[in-house]
Tab-separated table of C-alpha atoms in Angstrom:
chain	number	residue	atom	x	y	z
A	514	UNK	CA	9.148	-9.730	-16.095
A	515	UNK	CA	8.017	-7.439	-18.559
A	516	UNK	CA	5.834	-4.224	-17.409
A	517	UNK	CA	3.259	-3.097	-19.427
A	518	UNK	CA	2.401	0.175	-17.970
A	519	UNK	CA	4.560	3.103	-18.415
A	520	UNK	CA	6.388	4.692	-16.057
A	521	UNK	CA	5.265	8.656	-14.792
A	522	UNK	CA	7.195	11.506	-13.660
A	523	UNK	CA	7.081	12.326	-10.321
A	524	UNK	CA	4.854	15.320	-8.719
A	525	UNK	CA	7.251	18.294	-9.398
A	526	UNK	CA	7.369	19.397	-5.366
A	527	UNK	CA	8.110	15.567	-4.779
A	528	UNK	CA	11.147	16.101	-2.924
A	529	UNK	CA	9.470	18.684	-0.524
A	530	UNK	CA	6.601	16.793	-0.437
A	531	UNK	CA	9.082	14.071	0.718
A	532	UNK	CA	10.928	15.989	3.314
A	533	UNK	CA	7.709	17.480	4.903
A	534	UNK	CA	6.431	13.879	5.209
A	535	UNK	CA	9.420	11.999	6.713
A	536	UNK	CA	9.584	15.123	9.301
A	537	UNK	CA	6.401	14.771	9.890
A	538	UNK	CA	6.899	11.259	11.029
A	539	UNK	CA	9.702	11.530	13.049
A	540	UNK	CA	8.551	14.850	15.008
A	541	UNK	CA	5.627	13.211	15.922
A	542	UNK	CA	7.772	10.103	16.913
A	543	UNK	CA	6.754	7.280	14.390
A	544	UNK	CA	10.154	6.732	13.629
A	545	UNK	CA	13.846	7.828	16.207
A	546	UNK	CA	16.338	9.555	13.957
A	547	UNK	CA	17.512	6.488	12.774
A	548	UNK	CA	14.044	5.152	11.506
A	549	UNK	CA	13.923	9.142	9.572
A	550	UNK	CA	17.338	8.284	7.695
A	551	UNK	CA	15.563	4.719	6.315
A	552	UNK	CA	12.254	6.331	5.664
A	553	UNK	CA	14.385	8.723	3.474
A	554	UNK	CA	16.420	6.905	1.710
A	555	UNK	CA	13.429	4.173	1.103
A	556	UNK	CA	11.403	7.305	-0.668
A	557	UNK	CA	8.255	6.016	0.087
A	558	UNK	CA	6.339	9.168	-0.421
A	559	UNK	CA	7.210	8.768	-4.257
A	560	UNK	CA	4.231	5.960	-3.965
A	561	UNK	CA	2.076	8.810	-3.941
A	562	UNK	CA	4.049	11.316	-6.049
A	563	UNK	CA	4.531	8.944	-8.829
A	564	UNK	CA	0.931	9.076	-9.951
A	565	UNK	CA	-0.248	12.274	-8.719
A	566	UNK	CA	1.628	15.121	-11.283
A	567	UNK	CA	-0.997	18.634	-10.788
A	568	UNK	CA	-2.600	17.528	-7.809
A	569	UNK	CA	-2.613	20.540	-5.089
A	570	UNK	CA	0.195	20.734	-2.448
A	571	UNK	CA	-1.935	20.152	0.577
A	572	UNK	CA	-3.553	17.365	-0.592
A	573	UNK	CA	-0.915	15.800	-1.736
A	574	UNK	CA	1.448	16.854	1.828
A	575	UNK	CA	-1.143	14.725	3.661
A	576	UNK	CA	-1.236	11.796	1.468
A	577	UNK	CA	2.374	11.901	1.528
A	578	UNK	CA	1.373	11.722	5.547
A	579	UNK	CA	-0.762	8.691	4.694
A	580	UNK	CA	1.691	6.665	3.427
A	581	UNK	CA	4.788	6.888	5.821
A	582	UNK	CA	1.795	6.582	8.701
A	583	UNK	CA	0.698	3.515	7.079
A	584	UNK	CA	4.543	2.320	6.166
A	585	UNK	CA	6.133	2.908	9.394
A	586	UNK	CA	2.728	1.161	11.320
A	587	UNK	CA	3.687	-2.072	9.182
A	588	UNK	CA	6.910	-2.196	10.667
A	589	UNK	CA	5.508	-1.562	14.189
A	590	UNK	CA	3.561	-4.519	14.264
A	591	UNK	CA	6.603	-6.268	12.727
A	592	UNK	CA	8.624	-5.597	15.719
A	593	UNK	CA	5.778	-5.665	18.347
A	594	UNK	CA	4.533	-8.918	17.653
A	595	UNK	CA	1.605	-7.880	16.567
A	596	UNK	CA	0.527	-6.722	19.588
A	597	UNK	CA	-1.513	-3.030	20.003
A	598	UNK	CA	-1.129	-3.960	24.213
A	599	UNK	CA	2.878	-2.458	24.021
A	600	UNK	CA	4.023	-0.006	26.500
A	601	UNK	CA	3.082	2.420	24.626
A	602	UNK	CA	4.765	2.524	21.508
A	603	UNK	CA	1.188	2.443	19.617
A	604	UNK	CA	-0.609	5.171	21.350
A	605	UNK	CA	1.982	7.537	18.761
A	606	UNK	CA	0.508	6.042	15.965
A	607	UNK	CA	-3.139	6.125	17.547
A	608	UNK	CA	-2.327	10.086	18.212
A	609	UNK	CA	-0.977	10.942	15.114
A	610	UNK	CA	-3.928	9.387	13.319
A	611	UNK	CA	-7.000	10.807	15.717
A	612	UNK	CA	-5.261	14.164	16.278
A	613	UNK	CA	-3.073	14.975	12.290
A	614	UNK	CA	-4.508	12.660	10.131
A	615	UNK	CA	-7.910	11.838	10.384
A	616	UNK	CA	-9.319	15.437	11.066
A	617	UNK	CA	-8.315	17.643	7.718
A	618	UNK	CA	-8.970	14.021	5.990
A	619	UNK	CA	-12.548	13.586	7.196
A	620	UNK	CA	-13.369	17.307	6.853
A	621	UNK	CA	-14.047	17.867	3.185
A	622	UNK	CA	-15.557	14.218	2.809
A	623	UNK	CA	-19.498	12.779	2.947
A	624	UNK	CA	-20.463	10.212	6.194
A	625	UNK	CA	-20.670	7.409	3.465
A	626	UNK	CA	-16.887	8.026	2.077
A	627	UNK	CA	-15.902	8.290	5.915
A	628	UNK	CA	-17.260	5.192	6.684
A	629	UNK	CA	-15.446	3.071	4.041
A	630	UNK	CA	-12.354	4.279	4.894
A	631	UNK	CA	-12.363	3.648	7.893
A	632	UNK	CA	-13.339	0.303	7.238
A	633	UNK	CA	-10.779	-0.245	4.664
A	634	UNK	CA	-8.274	1.148	7.619
A	635	UNK	CA	-9.456	-1.408	10.006
A	636	UNK	CA	-9.333	-3.975	7.470
A	637	UNK	CA	-5.932	-3.150	6.657
A	638	UNK	CA	-4.441	-3.205	10.160
A	639	UNK	CA	-6.312	-6.478	11.287
A	640	UNK	CA	-4.193	-7.109	8.133
A	641	UNK	CA	-0.656	-6.320	9.865
A	642	UNK	CA	-1.407	-7.804	13.291
A	643	UNK	CA	-2.538	-11.615	11.273
A	644	UNK	CA	0.698	-10.915	9.044
A	645	UNK	CA	2.417	-10.345	12.221
A	646	UNK	CA	1.132	-13.482	14.422
A	647	UNK	CA	2.133	-15.458	10.935
A	648	UNK	CA	5.587	-14.006	10.638
A	649	UNK	CA	6.294	-15.271	14.747
A	650	UNK	CA	4.792	-18.081	14.381
A	651	UNK	CA	1.805	-17.094	16.749
A	652	UNK	CA	-0.042	-18.687	13.833
A	653	UNK	CA	-0.457	-21.625	12.022
A	654	UNK	CA	1.270	-21.210	8.211
A	655	UNK	CA	-1.798	-19.851	6.221
A	656	UNK	CA	-2.582	-21.944	2.738
A	657	UNK	CA	-2.246	-20.027	-0.157
A	658	UNK	CA	-6.168	-19.226	-0.616
A	659	UNK	CA	-6.028	-17.820	3.216
A	660	UNK	CA	-2.559	-15.798	2.357
A	661	UNK	CA	-4.054	-14.233	-0.983
A	662	UNK	CA	-7.077	-12.767	0.690
A	663	UNK	CA	-5.521	-11.562	3.959
A	664	UNK	CA	-2.130	-10.196	1.655
A	665	UNK	CA	-4.440	-7.881	0.113
A	666	UNK	CA	-5.725	-6.244	3.109
A	667	UNK	CA	-2.398	-6.333	4.478
A	668	UNK	CA	-0.346	-3.874	1.815
A	669	UNK	CA	-2.666	-1.203	2.556
A	670	UNK	CA	-3.452	-0.266	-1.120
A	671	UNK	CA	-6.960	0.087	-0.097
A	672	UNK	CA	-7.441	2.611	2.275
A	673	UNK	CA	-4.589	4.554	0.022
A	674	UNK	CA	-6.958	4.013	-3.138
A	675	UNK	CA	-9.901	5.535	-1.156
A	676	UNK	CA	-7.414	8.692	-0.950
A	677	UNK	CA	-7.489	8.860	-4.537
A	678	UNK	CA	-10.950	10.672	-4.247
A	679	UNK	CA	-9.632	13.410	-1.438
A	680	UNK	CA	-7.139	14.260	-3.761
A	681	UNK	CA	-8.595	14.667	-6.679
A	682	UNK	CA	-11.799	16.781	-4.340
A	683	UNK	CA	-14.413	14.915	-5.816
A	684	UNK	CA	-15.916	11.313	-4.799
A	685	UNK	CA	-17.297	8.662	-6.696
A	686	UNK	CA	-20.699	7.200	-7.036
A	687	UNK	CA	-21.484	4.259	-4.519
A	688	UNK	CA	-22.567	2.299	-7.848
A	689	UNK	CA	-19.353	3.022	-9.334
A	690	UNK	CA	-17.379	1.460	-6.568
A	691	UNK	CA	-19.246	-1.232	-5.730
A	692	UNK	CA	-19.523	-2.510	-9.858
A	693	UNK	CA	-17.414	-5.279	-10.722
A	694	UNK	CA	-14.966	-3.672	-12.707
A	695	UNK	CA	-13.764	-1.449	-9.930
A	696	UNK	CA	-13.629	-4.055	-7.537
A	697	UNK	CA	-11.522	-6.123	-9.849
A	698	UNK	CA	-9.591	-3.187	-10.975
A	699	UNK	CA	-8.404	-2.726	-7.266
A	700	UNK	CA	-8.272	-6.192	-5.620
A	701	UNK	CA	-5.636	-7.047	-9.262
A	702	UNK	CA	-3.668	-3.541	-7.797
A	703	UNK	CA	-3.331	-4.773	-4.529
A	704	UNK	CA	-2.291	-7.876	-5.164
A	705	UNK	CA	0.187	-6.648	-7.619
A	706	UNK	CA	1.557	-4.888	-5.455
A	707	UNK	CA	1.818	-6.978	-2.116
A	708	UNK	CA	3.137	-10.081	-4.507
A	709	UNK	CA	6.016	-7.838	-6.150
A	710	UNK	CA	6.844	-6.697	-2.460
A	711	UNK	CA	7.089	-10.385	-1.309
A	712	UNK	CA	9.284	-10.808	-4.423
A	713	UNK	CA	11.440	-7.765	-3.466
A	714	UNK	CA	12.178	-9.040	0.312
A	715	UNK	CA	12.459	-12.837	-0.119
A	716	UNK	CA	16.316	-12.661	0.980
A	717	UNK	CA	15.025	-10.677	3.821
A	718	UNK	CA	12.294	-13.071	4.645
A	719	UNK	CA	14.510	-16.116	4.515
A	720	UNK	CA	16.880	-14.277	6.713
A	721	UNK	CA	14.394	-13.556	9.315
A	722	UNK	CA	12.873	-17.394	9.112
A	723	UNK	CA	9.927	-15.630	7.548
A	724	UNK	CA	6.496	-17.632	7.017
A	725	UNK	CA	4.358	-15.039	5.544
A	726	UNK	CA	5.876	-14.458	2.006
A	727	UNK	CA	4.112	-15.626	-1.145
A	728	UNK	CA	7.433	-17.317	-2.676
A	729	UNK	CA	7.946	-19.534	0.380
A	730	UNK	CA	4.557	-20.662	0.622
A	731	UNK	CA	4.535	-21.569	-2.649
A	732	UNK	CA	7.748	-23.746	-2.782
A	733	UNK	CA	6.789	-25.563	0.951
A	734	UNK	CA	2.914	-25.820	-0.739
A	735	UNK	CA	3.946	-27.168	-3.935
A	736	UNK	CA	7.079	-28.641	-3.643
A	737	UNK	CA	9.097	-26.070	-5.677
A	738	UNK	CA	12.372	-25.339	-5.014
A	739	UNK	CA	12.767	-21.186	-4.681
A	740	UNK	CA	13.677	-20.301	-8.319
A	741	UNK	CA	10.812	-22.332	-9.512
A	742	UNK	CA	8.518	-20.280	-6.946
A	743	UNK	CA	9.881	-17.061	-7.527
A	744	UNK	CA	9.316	-17.459	-11.522
A	745	UNK	CA	5.745	-19.048	-10.119
A	746	UNK	CA	4.581	-15.674	-7.916
A	747	UNK	CA	5.977	-13.631	-11.049
A	748	UNK	CA	3.664	-15.918	-13.395
A	749	UNK	CA	0.745	-15.104	-11.066
A	750	UNK	CA	1.670	-11.205	-10.672
A	751	UNK	CA	1.518	-11.304	-14.576
A	752	UNK	CA	-1.481	-12.373	-14.540
A	753	UNK	CA	-2.954	-10.345	-12.311
A	754	UNK	CA	-1.893	-7.353	-14.202
A	755	UNK	CA	-3.753	-8.593	-17.184
A	756	UNK	CA	-6.872	-8.601	-14.811
A	757	UNK	CA	-6.200	-4.720	-13.822
A	758	UNK	CA	-5.552	-3.865	-17.601
A	759	UNK	CA	-8.558	-5.693	-18.450
A	760	UNK	CA	-11.077	-3.701	-15.803
A	761	UNK	CA	-9.219	-0.461	-16.727
A	762	UNK	CA	-10.394	-1.215	-20.145
A	763	UNK	CA	-14.078	-1.996	-19.113
A	764	UNK	CA	-14.184	1.465	-16.340
A	765	UNK	CA	-12.898	3.643	-19.317
A	766	UNK	CA	-16.255	2.686	-20.932
A	767	UNK	CA	-18.285	4.108	-18.250
A	768	UNK	CA	-17.344	7.465	-17.815
A	769	UNK	CA	-15.183	10.330	-16.777
A	770	UNK	CA	-15.370	9.221	-12.848
A	771	UNK	CA	-14.829	5.408	-13.737
A	772	UNK	CA	-11.552	6.621	-16.463
A	773	UNK	CA	-10.215	8.563	-13.408
A	774	UNK	CA	-10.482	5.583	-11.013
A	775	UNK	CA	-8.772	3.401	-13.734
A	776	UNK	CA	-6.150	5.348	-14.603
A	777	UNK	CA	-4.999	6.626	-11.147
A	778	UNK	CA	-5.195	2.888	-9.679
A	779	UNK	CA	-3.258	1.856	-12.758
A	780	UNK	CA	-0.395	4.049	-12.284
A	781	UNK	CA	-0.260	3.745	-9.125
A	782	UNK	CA	0.373	-0.116	-9.379
A	783	UNK	CA	3.572	1.532	-11.843
A	784	UNK	CA	4.479	3.737	-9.263
A	785	UNK	CA	5.148	0.924	-6.869
A	786	UNK	CA	6.823	-1.338	-9.148
A	787	UNK	CA	9.237	0.849	-9.902
A	788	UNK	CA	9.420	1.862	-6.014
A	789	UNK	CA	9.802	-1.768	-5.034
A	790	UNK	CA	12.720	-1.942	-7.676
A	791	UNK	CA	14.732	0.927	-7.123
A	792	UNK	CA	14.009	1.790	-3.270
A	793	UNK	CA	16.902	1.470	-0.640
A	794	UNK	CA	14.577	-0.510	1.320
A	795	UNK	CA	14.776	-3.120	-1.337
A	796	UNK	CA	17.899	-2.678	-3.211
A	797	UNK	CA	20.207	-4.549	-0.598
A	798	UNK	CA	17.778	-7.552	-0.961
A	799	UNK	CA	18.002	-8.082	-4.841
């Protein structure tokens, strides 16, 4: 399908940003040596470096570590049956969060921003937990509406969108963030990213007996075969891209902060699109 958002070049220090983030994850036990190699092969940090070109290195380095933490945490939930009561492994993620990520992220930001970010992060982890439960048959297969709502949380986009303000060293007014076009922008962006992920990971999910995948839910709920279900989800993605771009057009008329938010989120969607199509994490599944 056609992606109307143009690609952007990576941050000029993208290779350095990638290496320091993957090394950080291994050093703090988020991944073992094999996991570190998979992270490097996946190039997940390019999800960040594809939509910031001139941002300062210190903020970008921390943003890259957030991306790695979120991806590694998602994979941990996949392995751990969605339980945070395992034999100490989740404590590694907690330590990295509390000691390494949160203090330098929170320090320059307001109390309101901290509360909002913390809420989005809790929602994201709840989404990981929910999806792992569905994946492992511990929860019943959701309805399409339930899946869309939970998947919007479990992709992890909303904490990342909050970090736009951290990287840009400027906070947006609450009135902007709660306005209808901003809420539609971030919801549509998260949907596009998450549903694209479901299409790209379909082969792996089928092999694993996966239930938490939009293509499979459309197939089962609507009685489609796999090809028709995939095409239906791709049409859904295209519609949400249209919604995203409409929200950005509205935001561009509302001032410089609204324009910056719209542009950063929209470019992030293109970065995620390129990553899903180019990353070694999915290339073998296509």
